[in-house]
Short mmCIF file of C-alpha atoms in Angstrom, two decimals:
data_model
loop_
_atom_site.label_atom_id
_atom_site.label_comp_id
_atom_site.label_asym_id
_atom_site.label_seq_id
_atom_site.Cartn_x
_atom_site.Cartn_y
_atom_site.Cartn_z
CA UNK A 10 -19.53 5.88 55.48
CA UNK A 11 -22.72 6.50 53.56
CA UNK A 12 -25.54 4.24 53.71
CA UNK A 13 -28.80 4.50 51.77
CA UNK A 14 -31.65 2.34 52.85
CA UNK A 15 -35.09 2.10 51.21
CA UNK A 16 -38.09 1.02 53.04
CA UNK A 17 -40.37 -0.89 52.53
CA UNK A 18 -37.99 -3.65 50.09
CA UNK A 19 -41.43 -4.45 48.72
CA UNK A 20 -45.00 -3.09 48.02
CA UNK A 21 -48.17 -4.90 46.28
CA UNK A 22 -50.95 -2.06 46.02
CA UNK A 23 -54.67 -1.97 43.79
CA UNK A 24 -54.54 0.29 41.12
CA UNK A 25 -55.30 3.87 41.08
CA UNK A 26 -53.48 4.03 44.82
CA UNK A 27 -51.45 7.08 45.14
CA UNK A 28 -47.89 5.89 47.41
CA UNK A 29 -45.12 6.70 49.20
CA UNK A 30 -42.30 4.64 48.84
CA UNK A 31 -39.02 5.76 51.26
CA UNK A 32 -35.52 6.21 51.20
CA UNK A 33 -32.71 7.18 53.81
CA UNK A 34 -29.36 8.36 53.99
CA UNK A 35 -26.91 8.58 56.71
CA UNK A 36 -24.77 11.11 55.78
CA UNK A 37 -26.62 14.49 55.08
CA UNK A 38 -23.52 16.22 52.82
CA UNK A 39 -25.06 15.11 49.96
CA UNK A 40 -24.64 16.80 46.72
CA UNK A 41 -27.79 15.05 44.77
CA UNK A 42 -30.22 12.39 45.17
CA UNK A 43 -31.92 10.34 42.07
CA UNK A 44 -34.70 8.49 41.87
CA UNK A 45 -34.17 5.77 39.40
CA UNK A 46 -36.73 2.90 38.08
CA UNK A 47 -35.70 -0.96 36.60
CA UNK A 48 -37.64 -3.56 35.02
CA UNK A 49 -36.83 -6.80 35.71
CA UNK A 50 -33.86 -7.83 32.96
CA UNK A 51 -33.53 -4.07 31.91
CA UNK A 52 -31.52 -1.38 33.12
CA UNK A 53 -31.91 1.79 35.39
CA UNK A 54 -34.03 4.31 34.40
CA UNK A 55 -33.40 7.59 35.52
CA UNK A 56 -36.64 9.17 36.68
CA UNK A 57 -35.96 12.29 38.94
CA UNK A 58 -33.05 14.06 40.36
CA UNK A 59 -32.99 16.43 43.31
CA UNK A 60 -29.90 18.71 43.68
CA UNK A 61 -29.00 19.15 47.43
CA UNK A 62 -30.22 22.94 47.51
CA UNK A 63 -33.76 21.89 46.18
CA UNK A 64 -37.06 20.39 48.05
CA UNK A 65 -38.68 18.74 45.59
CA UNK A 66 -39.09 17.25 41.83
CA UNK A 67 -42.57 16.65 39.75
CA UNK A 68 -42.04 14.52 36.58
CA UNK A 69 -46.24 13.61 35.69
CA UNK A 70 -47.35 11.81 38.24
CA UNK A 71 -44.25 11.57 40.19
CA UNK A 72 -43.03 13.71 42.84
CA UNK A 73 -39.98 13.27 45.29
CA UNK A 74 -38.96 15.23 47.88
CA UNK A 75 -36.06 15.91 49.84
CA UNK A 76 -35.15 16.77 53.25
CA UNK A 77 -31.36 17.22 53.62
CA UNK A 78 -31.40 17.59 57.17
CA UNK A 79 -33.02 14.46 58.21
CA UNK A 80 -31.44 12.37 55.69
CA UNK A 81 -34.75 11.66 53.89
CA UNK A 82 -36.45 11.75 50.58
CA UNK A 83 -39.73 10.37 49.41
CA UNK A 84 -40.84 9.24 45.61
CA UNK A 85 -44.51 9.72 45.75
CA UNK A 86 -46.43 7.87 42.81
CA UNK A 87 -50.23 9.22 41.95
CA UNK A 88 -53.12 7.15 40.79
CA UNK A 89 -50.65 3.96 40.07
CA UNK A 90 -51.05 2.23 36.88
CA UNK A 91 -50.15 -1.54 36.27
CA UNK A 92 -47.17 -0.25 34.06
CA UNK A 93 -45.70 1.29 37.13
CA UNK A 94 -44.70 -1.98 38.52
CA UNK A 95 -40.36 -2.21 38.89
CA UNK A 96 -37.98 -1.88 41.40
CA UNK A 97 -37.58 1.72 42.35
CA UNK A 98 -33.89 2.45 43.57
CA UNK A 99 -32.52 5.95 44.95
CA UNK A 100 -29.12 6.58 44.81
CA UNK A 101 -27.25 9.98 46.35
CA UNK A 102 -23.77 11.10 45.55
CA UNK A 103 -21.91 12.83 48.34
CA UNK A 104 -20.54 16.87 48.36
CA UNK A 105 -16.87 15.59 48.15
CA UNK A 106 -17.48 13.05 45.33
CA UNK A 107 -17.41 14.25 41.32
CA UNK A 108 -19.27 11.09 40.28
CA UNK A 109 -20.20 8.33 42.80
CA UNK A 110 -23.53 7.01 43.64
CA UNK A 111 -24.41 4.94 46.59
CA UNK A 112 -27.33 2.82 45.67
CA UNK A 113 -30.07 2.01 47.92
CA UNK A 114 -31.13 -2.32 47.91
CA UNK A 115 -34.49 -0.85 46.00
CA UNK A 116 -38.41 -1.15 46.95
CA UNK A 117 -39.96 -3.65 44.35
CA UNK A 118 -43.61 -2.46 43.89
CA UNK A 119 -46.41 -4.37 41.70
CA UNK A 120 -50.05 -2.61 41.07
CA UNK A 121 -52.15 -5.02 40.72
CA UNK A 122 -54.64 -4.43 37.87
CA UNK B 16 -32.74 8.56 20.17
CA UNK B 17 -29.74 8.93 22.71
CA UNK B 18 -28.78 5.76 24.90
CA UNK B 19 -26.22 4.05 26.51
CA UNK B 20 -25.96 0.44 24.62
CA UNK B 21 -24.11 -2.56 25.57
CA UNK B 22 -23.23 -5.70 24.37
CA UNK B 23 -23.49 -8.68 24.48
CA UNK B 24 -26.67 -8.46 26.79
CA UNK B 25 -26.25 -11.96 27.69
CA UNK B 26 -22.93 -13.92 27.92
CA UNK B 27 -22.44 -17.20 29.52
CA UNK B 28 -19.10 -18.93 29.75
CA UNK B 29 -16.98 -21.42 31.33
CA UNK B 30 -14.92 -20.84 34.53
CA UNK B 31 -11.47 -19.41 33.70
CA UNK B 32 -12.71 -17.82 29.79
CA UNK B 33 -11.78 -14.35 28.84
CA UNK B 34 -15.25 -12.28 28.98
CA UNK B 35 -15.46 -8.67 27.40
CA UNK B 36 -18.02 -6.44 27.69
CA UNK B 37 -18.68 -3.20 25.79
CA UNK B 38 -20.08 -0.27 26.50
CA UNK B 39 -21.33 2.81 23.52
CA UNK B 40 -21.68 5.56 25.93
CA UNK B 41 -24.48 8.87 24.42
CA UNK B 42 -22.73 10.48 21.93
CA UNK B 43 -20.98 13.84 23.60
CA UNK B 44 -21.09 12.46 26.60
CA UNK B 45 -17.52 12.76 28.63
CA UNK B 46 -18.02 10.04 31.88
CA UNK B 47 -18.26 6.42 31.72
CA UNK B 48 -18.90 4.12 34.75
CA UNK B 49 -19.02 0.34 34.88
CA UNK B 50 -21.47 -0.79 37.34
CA UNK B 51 -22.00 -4.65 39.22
CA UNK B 52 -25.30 -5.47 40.41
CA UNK B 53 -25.83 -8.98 42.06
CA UNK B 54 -28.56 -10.18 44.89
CA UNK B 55 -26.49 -9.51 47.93
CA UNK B 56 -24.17 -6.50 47.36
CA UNK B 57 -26.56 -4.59 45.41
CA UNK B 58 -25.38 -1.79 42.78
CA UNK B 59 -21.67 -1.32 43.38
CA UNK B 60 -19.36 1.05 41.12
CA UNK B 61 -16.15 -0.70 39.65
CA UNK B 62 -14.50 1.91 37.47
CA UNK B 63 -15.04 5.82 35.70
CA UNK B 64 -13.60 7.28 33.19
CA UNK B 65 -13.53 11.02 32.40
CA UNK B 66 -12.43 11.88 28.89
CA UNK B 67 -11.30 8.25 28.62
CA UNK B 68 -9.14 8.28 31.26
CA UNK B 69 -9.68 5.81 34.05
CA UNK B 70 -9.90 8.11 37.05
CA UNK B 71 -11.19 5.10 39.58
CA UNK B 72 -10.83 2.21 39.35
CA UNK B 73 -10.81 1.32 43.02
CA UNK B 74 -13.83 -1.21 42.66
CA UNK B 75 -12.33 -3.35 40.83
CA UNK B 76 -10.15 -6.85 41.51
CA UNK B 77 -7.26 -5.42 39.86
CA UNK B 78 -5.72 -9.27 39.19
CA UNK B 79 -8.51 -10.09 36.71
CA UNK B 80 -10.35 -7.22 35.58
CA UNK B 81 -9.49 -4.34 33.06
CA UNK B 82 -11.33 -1.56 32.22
CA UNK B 83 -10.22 0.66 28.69
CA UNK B 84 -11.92 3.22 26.87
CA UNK B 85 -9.68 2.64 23.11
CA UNK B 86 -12.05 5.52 21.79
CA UNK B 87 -14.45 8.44 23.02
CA UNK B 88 -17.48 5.70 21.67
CA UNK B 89 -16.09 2.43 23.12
CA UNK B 90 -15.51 1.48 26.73
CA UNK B 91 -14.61 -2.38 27.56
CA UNK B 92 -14.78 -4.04 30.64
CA UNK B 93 -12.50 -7.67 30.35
CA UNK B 94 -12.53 -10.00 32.79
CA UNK B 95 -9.32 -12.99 32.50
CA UNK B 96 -9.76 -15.46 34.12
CA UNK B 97 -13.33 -15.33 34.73
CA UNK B 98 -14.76 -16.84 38.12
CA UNK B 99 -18.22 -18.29 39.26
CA UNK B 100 -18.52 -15.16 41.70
CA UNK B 101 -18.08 -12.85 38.47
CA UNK B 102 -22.03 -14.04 37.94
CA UNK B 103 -24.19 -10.86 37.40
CA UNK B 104 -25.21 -7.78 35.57
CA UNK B 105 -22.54 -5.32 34.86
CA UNK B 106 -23.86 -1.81 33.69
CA UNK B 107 -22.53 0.63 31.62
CA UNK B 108 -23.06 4.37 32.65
CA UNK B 109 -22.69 7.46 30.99
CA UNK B 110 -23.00 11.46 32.08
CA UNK B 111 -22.24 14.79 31.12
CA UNK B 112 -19.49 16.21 33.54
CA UNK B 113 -18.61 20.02 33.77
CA UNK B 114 -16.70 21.87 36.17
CA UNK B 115 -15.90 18.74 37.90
CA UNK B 116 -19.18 17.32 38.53
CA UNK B 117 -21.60 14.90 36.61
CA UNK B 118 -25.05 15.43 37.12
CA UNK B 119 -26.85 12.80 35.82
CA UNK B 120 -26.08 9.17 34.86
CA UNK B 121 -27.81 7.59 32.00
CA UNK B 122 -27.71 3.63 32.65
CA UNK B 123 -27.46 1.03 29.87
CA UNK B 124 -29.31 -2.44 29.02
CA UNK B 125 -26.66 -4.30 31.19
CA UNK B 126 -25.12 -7.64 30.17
CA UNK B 127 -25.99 -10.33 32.70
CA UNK B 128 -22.96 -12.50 32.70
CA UNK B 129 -22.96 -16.14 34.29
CA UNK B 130 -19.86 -18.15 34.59
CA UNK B 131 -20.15 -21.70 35.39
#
């Protein structure tokens, strides 16, 4: 059974601080992984996606990565502004599933101005 | 400006009401999901639709909820009776799907539901 955990659940940094927030998977027959983003009340924002064949994503100052094999993939954030505070969620959807996503519990992050 | 919307975005009721939620998936868009997020479990799926029919449904507590998708712009989700563990945000979903596969899932506002 898949399980998707993101580390750390929570991350207070200065701004401008380029990070590295984390997320696993136990099963590597993944088809995709996405990165999404939510405000607090609001819904999911879908901020990168990473098909299973490809390493990486760049979307302005955001980058993820993937490695299948280790059951791995990083969101990395550059020079973090104030408005990039939210709970950042991944979610992957497995190579014998049309449509499901299994949802990491999210890293809530705050830049402090 | 394509989104998912939902309403009502907030709904409280009393134990044992009918609730329904409703979804307006992006115009053209063939999947609908209905989504539960609370505190402990998280985001879980409770139903998709392809082409308006429900393909899974397997998330669901058959005895009270129903999921429907009357038109190609309307999904409903309709909880009867409603319970104090119904509490949370239920999101509405919505993807293009071809050959099989949805790529992306555009999320909607939610409607955070509390039942006392």
């Amino acid at each position: 059974k898949q399980e998707v955990t993101q580390i750390p659940a929570a991350l207070s940094v200065p701004e401008g601080e380029n990070l590295v927030l984390n997320c696993s998977f136990t099963d590597s027959a993944i088809y995709n992984l996405q990165w999404f983003r939510q405000d607090p009340g609001k819904g999911l924002t879908s901020l990168l996606l990473i098909q299973s064949s490809q390493r990486e994503q760049t979307s302005g100052r955001l980058n993820a990565s993937l490695d299948k094999s280790s059951g791995r993939s990083t969101l990395y954030i550059a020079a973090s502004q104030p408005g990039d505070s939210a709970t950042y969620l991944c979610a992957v959807r497995q190579e014998d599933s049309s449509y499901k996503l299994i949802f990491g519990s999210g890293t809530r992050l705050l830049v402090r101005p | 400006d394509a989104r998912v919307t939902q309403t009502p975005r907030h709904k409280v009721t009393e134990m044992g009401q009918e609730v329904t939620m409703r979804c307006q998936p992006i115009l053209g868009h063939n999947t609908v999901f209905w989504y539960r997020q609370t505190m402990m479990q998280g985001l879980e799926l409770l139903a998709y639709f392809r082409n308006r029919a429900p393909l899974d449904d397997s998330g669901m507590p058959k005895d009270r909820f129903s999921a429907e998708m009357p038109d190609a712009t309307l999904a409903t989700l309709k909880i009867q009776p409603s319970e104090p563990r119904d509490s949370a945000v239920y999101f509405c979903a919505s993807g293009l799907g071809t050959s099989g596969r949805v790529n992306e899932q555009f999320f909607g506002p939610g409607t955070r539901l509390t039942v006392l």
